Short mmCIF file of C-alpha atoms in Angstrom, two decimals:
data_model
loop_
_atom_site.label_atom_id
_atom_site.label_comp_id
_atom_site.label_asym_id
_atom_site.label_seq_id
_atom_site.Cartn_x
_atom_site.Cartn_y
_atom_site.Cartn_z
CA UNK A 488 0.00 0.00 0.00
CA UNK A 489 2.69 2.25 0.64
CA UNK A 490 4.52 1.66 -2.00
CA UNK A 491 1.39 2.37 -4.03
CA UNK A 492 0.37 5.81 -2.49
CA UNK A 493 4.50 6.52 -3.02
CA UNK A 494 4.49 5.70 -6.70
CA UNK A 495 1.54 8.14 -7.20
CA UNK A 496 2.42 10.89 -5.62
CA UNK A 497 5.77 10.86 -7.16
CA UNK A 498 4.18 10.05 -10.75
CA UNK A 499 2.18 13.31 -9.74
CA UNK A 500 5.11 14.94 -8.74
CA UNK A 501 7.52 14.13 -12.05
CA UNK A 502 4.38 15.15 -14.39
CA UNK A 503 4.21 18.22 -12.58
CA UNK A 504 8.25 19.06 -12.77
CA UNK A 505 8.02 17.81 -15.86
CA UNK A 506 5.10 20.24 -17.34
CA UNK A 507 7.05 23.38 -15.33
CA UNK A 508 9.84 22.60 -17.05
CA UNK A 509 8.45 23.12 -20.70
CA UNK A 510 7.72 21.73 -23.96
CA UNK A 511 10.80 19.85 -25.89
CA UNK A 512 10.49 16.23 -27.18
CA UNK A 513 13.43 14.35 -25.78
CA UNK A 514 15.45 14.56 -28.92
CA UNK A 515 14.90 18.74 -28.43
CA UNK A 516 16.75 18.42 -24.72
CA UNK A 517 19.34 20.74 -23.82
CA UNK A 518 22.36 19.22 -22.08
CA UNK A 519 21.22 20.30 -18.57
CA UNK A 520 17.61 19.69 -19.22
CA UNK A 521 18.48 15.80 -20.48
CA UNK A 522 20.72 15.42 -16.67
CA UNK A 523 17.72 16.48 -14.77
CA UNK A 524 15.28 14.43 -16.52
CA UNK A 525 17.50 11.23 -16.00
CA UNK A 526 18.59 12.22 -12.68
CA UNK A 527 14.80 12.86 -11.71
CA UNK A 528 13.56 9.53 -12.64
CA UNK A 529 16.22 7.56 -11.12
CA UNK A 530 15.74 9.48 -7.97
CA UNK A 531 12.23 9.19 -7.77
CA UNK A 532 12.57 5.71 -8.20
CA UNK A 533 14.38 5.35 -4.71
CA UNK A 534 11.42 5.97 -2.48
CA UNK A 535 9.52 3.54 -4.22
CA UNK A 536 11.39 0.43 -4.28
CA UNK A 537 12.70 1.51 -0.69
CA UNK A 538 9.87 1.83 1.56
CA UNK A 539 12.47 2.75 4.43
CA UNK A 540 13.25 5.43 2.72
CA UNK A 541 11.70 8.62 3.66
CA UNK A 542 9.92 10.25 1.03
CA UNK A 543 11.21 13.61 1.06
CA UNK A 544 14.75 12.33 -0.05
CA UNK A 545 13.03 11.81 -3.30
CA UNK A 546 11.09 14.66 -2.83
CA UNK A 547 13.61 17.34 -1.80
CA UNK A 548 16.05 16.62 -4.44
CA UNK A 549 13.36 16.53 -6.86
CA UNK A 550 12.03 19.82 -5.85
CA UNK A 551 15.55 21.36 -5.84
CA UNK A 552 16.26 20.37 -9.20
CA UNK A 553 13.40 21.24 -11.40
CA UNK A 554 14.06 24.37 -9.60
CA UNK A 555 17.75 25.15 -10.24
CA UNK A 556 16.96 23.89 -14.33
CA UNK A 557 14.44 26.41 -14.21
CA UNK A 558 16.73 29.29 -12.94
CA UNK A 559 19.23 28.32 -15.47
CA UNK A 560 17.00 27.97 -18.67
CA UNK A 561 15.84 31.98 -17.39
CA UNK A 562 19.50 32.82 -16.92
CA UNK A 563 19.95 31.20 -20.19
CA UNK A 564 17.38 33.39 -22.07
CA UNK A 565 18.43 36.50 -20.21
CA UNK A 566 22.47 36.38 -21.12
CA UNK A 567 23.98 34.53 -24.51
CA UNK A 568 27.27 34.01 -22.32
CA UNK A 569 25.55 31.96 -20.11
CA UNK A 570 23.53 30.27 -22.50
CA UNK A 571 26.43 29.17 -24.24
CA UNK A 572 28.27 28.24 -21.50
CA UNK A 573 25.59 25.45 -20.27
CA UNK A 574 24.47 24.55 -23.67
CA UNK A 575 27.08 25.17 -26.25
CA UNK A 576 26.78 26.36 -29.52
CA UNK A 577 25.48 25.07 -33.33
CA UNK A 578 28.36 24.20 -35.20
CA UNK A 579 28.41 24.25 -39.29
CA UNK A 580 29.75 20.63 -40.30
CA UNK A 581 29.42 21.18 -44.07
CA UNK A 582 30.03 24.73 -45.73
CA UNK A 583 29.18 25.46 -49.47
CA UNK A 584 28.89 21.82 -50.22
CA UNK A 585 32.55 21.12 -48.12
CA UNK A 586 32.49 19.12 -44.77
CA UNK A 587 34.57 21.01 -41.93
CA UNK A 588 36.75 17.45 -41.22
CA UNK A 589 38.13 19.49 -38.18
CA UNK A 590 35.02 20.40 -36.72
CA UNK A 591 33.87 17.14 -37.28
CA UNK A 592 36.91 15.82 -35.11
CA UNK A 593 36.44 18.47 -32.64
CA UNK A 594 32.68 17.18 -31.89
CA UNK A 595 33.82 13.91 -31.97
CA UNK A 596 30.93 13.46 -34.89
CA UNK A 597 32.23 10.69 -37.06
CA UNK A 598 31.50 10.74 -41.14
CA UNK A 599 29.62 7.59 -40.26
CA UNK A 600 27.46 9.58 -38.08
CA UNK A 601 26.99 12.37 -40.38
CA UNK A 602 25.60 10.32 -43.14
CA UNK A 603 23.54 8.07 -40.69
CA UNK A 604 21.71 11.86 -39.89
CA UNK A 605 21.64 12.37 -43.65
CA UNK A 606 19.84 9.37 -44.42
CA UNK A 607 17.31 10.06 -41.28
CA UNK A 608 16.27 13.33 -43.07
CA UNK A 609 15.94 11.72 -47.06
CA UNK A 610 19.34 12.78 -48.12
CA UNK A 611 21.65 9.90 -49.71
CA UNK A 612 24.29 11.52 -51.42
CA UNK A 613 26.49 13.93 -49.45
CA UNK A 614 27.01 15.67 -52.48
CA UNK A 615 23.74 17.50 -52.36
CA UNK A 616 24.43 18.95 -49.18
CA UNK A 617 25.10 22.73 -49.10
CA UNK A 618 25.33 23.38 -45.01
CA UNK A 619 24.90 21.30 -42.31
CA UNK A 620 24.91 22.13 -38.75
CA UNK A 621 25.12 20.19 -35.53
CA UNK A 622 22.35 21.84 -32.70
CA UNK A 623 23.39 21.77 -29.31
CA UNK A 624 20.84 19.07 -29.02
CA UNK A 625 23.33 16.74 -31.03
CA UNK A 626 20.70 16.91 -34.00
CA UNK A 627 21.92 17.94 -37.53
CA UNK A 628 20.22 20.34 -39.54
CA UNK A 629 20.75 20.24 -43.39
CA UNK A 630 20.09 22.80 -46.32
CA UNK A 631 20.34 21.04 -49.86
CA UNK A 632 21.97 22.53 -52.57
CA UNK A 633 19.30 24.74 -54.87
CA UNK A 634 19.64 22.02 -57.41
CA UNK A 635 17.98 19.62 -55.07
CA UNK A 636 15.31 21.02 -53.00
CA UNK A 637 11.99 20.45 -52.83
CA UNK A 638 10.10 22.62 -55.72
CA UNK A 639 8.56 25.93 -54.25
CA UNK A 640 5.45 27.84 -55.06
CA UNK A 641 8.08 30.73 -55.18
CA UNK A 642 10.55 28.70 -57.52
CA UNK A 643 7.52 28.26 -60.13
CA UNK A 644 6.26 31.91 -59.45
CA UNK A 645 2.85 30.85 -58.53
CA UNK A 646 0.47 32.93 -56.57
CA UNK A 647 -2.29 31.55 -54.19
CA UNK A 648 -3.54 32.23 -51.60
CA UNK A 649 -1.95 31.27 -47.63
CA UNK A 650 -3.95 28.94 -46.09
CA UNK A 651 -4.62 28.17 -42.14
CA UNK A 652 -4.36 25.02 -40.60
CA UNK A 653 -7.96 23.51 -39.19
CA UNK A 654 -8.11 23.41 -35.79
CA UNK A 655 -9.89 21.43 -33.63
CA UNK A 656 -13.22 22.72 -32.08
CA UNK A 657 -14.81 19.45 -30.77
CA UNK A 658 -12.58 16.83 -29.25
CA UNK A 659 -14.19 13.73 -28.16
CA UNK A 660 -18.06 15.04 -27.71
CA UNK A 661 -16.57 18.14 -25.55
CA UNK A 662 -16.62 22.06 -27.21
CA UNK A 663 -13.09 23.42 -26.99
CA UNK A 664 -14.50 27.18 -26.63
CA UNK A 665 -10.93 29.10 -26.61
CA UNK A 666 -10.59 26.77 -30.46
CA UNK A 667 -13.32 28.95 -31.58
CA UNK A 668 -12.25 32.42 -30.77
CA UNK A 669 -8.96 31.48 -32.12
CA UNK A 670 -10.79 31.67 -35.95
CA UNK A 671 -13.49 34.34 -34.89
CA UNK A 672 -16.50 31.76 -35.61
CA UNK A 673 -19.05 31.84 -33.32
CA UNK A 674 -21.00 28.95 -31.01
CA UNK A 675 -24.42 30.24 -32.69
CA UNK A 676 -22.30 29.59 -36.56
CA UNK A 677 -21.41 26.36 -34.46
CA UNK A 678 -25.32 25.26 -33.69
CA UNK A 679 -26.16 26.22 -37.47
CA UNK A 680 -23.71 23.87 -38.54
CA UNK A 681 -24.90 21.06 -36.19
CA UNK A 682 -28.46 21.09 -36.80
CA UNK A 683 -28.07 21.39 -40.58
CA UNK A 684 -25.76 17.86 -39.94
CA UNK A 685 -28.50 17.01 -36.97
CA UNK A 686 -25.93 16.59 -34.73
CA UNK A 687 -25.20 17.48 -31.06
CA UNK A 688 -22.01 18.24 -29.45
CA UNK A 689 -21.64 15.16 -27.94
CA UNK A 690 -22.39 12.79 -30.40
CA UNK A 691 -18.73 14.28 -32.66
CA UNK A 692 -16.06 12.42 -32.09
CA UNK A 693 -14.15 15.39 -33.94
CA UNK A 694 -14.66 18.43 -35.60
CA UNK A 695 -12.44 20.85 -37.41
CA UNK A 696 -12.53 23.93 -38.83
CA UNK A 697 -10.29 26.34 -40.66
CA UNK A 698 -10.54 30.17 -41.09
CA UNK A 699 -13.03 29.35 -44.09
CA UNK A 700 -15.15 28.13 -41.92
CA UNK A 701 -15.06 24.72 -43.83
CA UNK A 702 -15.87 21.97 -41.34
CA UNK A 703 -14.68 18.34 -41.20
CA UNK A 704 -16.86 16.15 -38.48
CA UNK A 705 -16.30 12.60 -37.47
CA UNK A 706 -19.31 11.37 -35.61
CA UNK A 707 -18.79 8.84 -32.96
CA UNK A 708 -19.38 4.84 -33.47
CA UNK A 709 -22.58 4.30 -32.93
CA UNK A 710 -23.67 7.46 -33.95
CA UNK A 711 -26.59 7.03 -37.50
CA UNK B 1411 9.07 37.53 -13.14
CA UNK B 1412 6.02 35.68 -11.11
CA UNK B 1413 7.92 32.21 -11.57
CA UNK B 1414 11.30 33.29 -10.61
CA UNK B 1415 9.71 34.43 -7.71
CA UNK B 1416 8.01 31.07 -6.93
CA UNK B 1417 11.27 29.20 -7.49
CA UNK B 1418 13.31 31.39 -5.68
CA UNK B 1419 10.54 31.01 -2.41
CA UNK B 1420 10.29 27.33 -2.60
CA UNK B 1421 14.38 27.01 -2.69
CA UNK B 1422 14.08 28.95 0.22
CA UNK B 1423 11.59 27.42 1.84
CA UNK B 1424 13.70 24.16 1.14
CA UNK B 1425 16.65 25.58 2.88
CA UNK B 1426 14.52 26.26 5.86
CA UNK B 1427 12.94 23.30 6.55
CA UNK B 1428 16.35 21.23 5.70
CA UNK B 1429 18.32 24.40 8.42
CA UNK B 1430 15.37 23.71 10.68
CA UNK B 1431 15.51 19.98 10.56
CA UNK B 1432 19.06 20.05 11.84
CA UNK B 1433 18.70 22.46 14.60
CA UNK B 1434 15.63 20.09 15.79
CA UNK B 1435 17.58 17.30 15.77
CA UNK B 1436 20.28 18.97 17.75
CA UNK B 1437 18.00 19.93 20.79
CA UNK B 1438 16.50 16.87 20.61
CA UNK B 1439 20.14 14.71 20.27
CA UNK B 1440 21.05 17.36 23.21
CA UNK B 1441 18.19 16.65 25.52
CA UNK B 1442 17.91 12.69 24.94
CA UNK B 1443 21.99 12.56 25.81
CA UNK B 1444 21.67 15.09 28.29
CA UNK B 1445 19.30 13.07 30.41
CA UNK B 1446 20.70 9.48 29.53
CA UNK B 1447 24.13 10.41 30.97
CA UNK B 1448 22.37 12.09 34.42
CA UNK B 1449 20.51 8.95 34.31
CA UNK B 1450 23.54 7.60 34.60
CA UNK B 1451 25.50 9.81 37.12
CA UNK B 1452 21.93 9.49 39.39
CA UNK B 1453 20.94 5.94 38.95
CA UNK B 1454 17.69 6.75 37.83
CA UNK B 1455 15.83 4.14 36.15
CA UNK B 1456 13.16 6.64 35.80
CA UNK B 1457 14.87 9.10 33.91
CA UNK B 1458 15.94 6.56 31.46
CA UNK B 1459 12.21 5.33 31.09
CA UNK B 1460 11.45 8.82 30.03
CA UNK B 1461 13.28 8.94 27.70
CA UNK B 1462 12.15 6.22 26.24
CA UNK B 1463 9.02 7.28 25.96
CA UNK B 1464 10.37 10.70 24.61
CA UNK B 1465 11.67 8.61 22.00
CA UNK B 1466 8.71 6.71 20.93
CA UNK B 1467 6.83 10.38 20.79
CA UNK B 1468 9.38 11.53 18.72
CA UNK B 1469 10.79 8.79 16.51
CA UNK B 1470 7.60 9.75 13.61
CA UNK B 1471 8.68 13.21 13.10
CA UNK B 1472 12.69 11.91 12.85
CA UNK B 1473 11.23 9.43 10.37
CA UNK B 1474 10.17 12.12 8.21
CA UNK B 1475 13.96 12.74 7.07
CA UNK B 1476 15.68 10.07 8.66
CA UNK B 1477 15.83 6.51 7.37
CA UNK B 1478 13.65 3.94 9.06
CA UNK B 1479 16.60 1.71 9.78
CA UNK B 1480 18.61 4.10 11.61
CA UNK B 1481 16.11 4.93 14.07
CA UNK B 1482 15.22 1.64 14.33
CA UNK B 1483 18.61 1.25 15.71
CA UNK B 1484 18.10 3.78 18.15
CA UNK B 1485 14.82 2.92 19.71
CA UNK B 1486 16.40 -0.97 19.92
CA UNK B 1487 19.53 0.81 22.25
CA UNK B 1488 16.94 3.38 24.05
CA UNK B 1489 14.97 0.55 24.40
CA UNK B 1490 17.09 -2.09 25.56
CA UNK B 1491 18.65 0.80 28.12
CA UNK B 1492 14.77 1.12 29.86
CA UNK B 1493 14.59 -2.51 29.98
CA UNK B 1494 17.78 -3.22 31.97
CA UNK B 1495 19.00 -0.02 33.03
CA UNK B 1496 22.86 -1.23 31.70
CA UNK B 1497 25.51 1.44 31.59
CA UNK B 1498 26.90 -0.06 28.51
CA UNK B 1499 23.92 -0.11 26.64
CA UNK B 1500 23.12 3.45 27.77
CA UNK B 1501 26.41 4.61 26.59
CA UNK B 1502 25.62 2.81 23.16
CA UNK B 1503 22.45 4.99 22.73
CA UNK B 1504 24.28 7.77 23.94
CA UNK B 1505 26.86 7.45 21.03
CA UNK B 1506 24.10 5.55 18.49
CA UNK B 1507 22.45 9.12 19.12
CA UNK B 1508 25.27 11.28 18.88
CA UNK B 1509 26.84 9.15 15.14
CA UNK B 1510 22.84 10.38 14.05
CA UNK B 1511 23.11 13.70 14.56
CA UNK B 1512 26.92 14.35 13.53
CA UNK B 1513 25.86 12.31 9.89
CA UNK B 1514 23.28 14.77 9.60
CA UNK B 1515 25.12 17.92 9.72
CA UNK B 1516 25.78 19.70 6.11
CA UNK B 1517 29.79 18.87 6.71
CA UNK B 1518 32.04 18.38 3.93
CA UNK B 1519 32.70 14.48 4.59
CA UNK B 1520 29.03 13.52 4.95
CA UNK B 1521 28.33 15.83 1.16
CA UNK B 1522 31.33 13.58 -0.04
#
């Protein structure tokens, strides 16, 4: 049982460190952010399998941690110095087409690497690489030679016309209110639309809409 | 500016309760020794017994940020001394006690 009540409160706990600390995907981690998340989990971990162990040494440390990253990702945004001294800084790998072999040695980033992170974003020949840079996330950022990107609306001249992306304004039969003001449409446009598909809110498993106002509903199994 | 605020208050409220911790252990650690050893120098069982139940009082709160095992330890000695009233085993609280507190101060060798 106590192990139990121990697990979920420091499940609540991590979540909650873990929200404070931001948004990033785990590849997106900066150095200090990557220790804390390791360190956090394998501290939280003590309490549990320990019952003996007092909680607030998993607790404390915890606390103390998310804290501290916190002060140093807002010292980081307030001073470049700092910022690169805790998280380094983007290095260019591959200049007009030529790969920097010393900066390559320097990161410790071998050629097998490079083309591993080549392949991983659709490249296969090193050749049509103009500049690559490593992030301080260890991730490598490419831009192709003009010969070999992706065709442009701006490469063909074309004109049209920029286009939102739908958002979602029903999620699982509930009305996601701050979805709607986002596009200006209003809950009485919303009810026009519903009765002319005679549906109600919670019979939608989703529904999008774009600046256009053109909708896109997906009623719930079950639903005629 | 609101968060900074909240982080910099709860690292300070940290550092308080860890500060306050220590100095509670201290009186505690100074009272529990304090009245083992005039147990001691007065031959008074009752004293000891006291303690003893002192000890039992206490022990929850120590368990808070002390582990289970340690204290365990120290009610078996405080324990052992009500039961028999033995100098030795007094004197084995006494320094099972006093080896708590020093491995709880923020010292250099116990950081390490």
């Amino acid at each position: 049982m106590i192990v139990l009540l121990r697990a979920v409160i420091l499940y609540i706990l991590i979540v909650f460190s873990l929200r404070i600390m931001g948004k990033r995907q785990l590849g997106q981690l900066q150095p200090s952010e990557l220790v804390i998340t390791i360190l956090v989990s394998n501290i939280a971990s003590i309490p549990i399998e320990n019952p003996e162990t007092p909680m607030l040494t998993g607790v404390i440390p915890i606390v103390t941690l998310v804290s501290f990253d916190l002060i140093v990702s807002m010292l980081s945004l307030r001073f470049k110095k700092f910022r690169t001294l805790i998280s380094g800084e983007p290095m260019v790998i591959i200049k007009d087409g030529k790969i920097d072999q010393k900066a390559l040695k320097t990161l410790r980033f071998s050629i097998d690497d490079l083309t591993e992170s080549l392949r991983g974003s659709g490249i296969f020949d090193i050749n049509e690489v103009a500049f690559a840079i490593i992030e301080n996330t260890g991730a490598v950022s490419f831009l192709q030679k003009f010969n070999y990107q992706t065709t442009t609306a701006e490469m063909l001249d074309l004109k049209g016309k920029q286009a939102n992306p739908p958002i979602v304004i029903i999620s699982d039969g509930e009305l996601i209110k701050s979805a709607l003001s986002l596009y200006n449409l209003s809950e009485k446009w919303l009810s026009s639309v519903l009765k002319s598909e005679k549906l109600k809110i919670d019979e939608i498993f989703i529904m999008t809409a774009d600046s256009d106002r053109k909708v896109n509903i997906i009623k719930k199994e079950g639903v005629s | 500016m609101k968060r900074v605020i909240l982080i910099v208050s709860v690292l300070f409220l940290l550092v308080v309760i860890s500060v306050s911790s220590v100095f509670y252990l201290k009186n505690y650690k100074n009272y529990l020794i304090n009245s083992l050893e005039t147990a001691v120098l007065n031959g008074s069982e009752e004293l000891v017994y006291e303690v003893y139940e002192s000890w039992e009082d206490k022990k929850d709160i120590l368990g808070i940020f002390i582990k289970e095992e340690r204290i365990m330890k120290i009610s078996d000695a405080i324990f052992d001394s009500a039961i028999y009233f033995d100098t030795k085993r007094i004197k084995k609280a006494v320094y099972l006690i006093e080896e708590l507190y020093q491995s709880e101060l923020p010292t250099l060798s116990n950081v390490l």
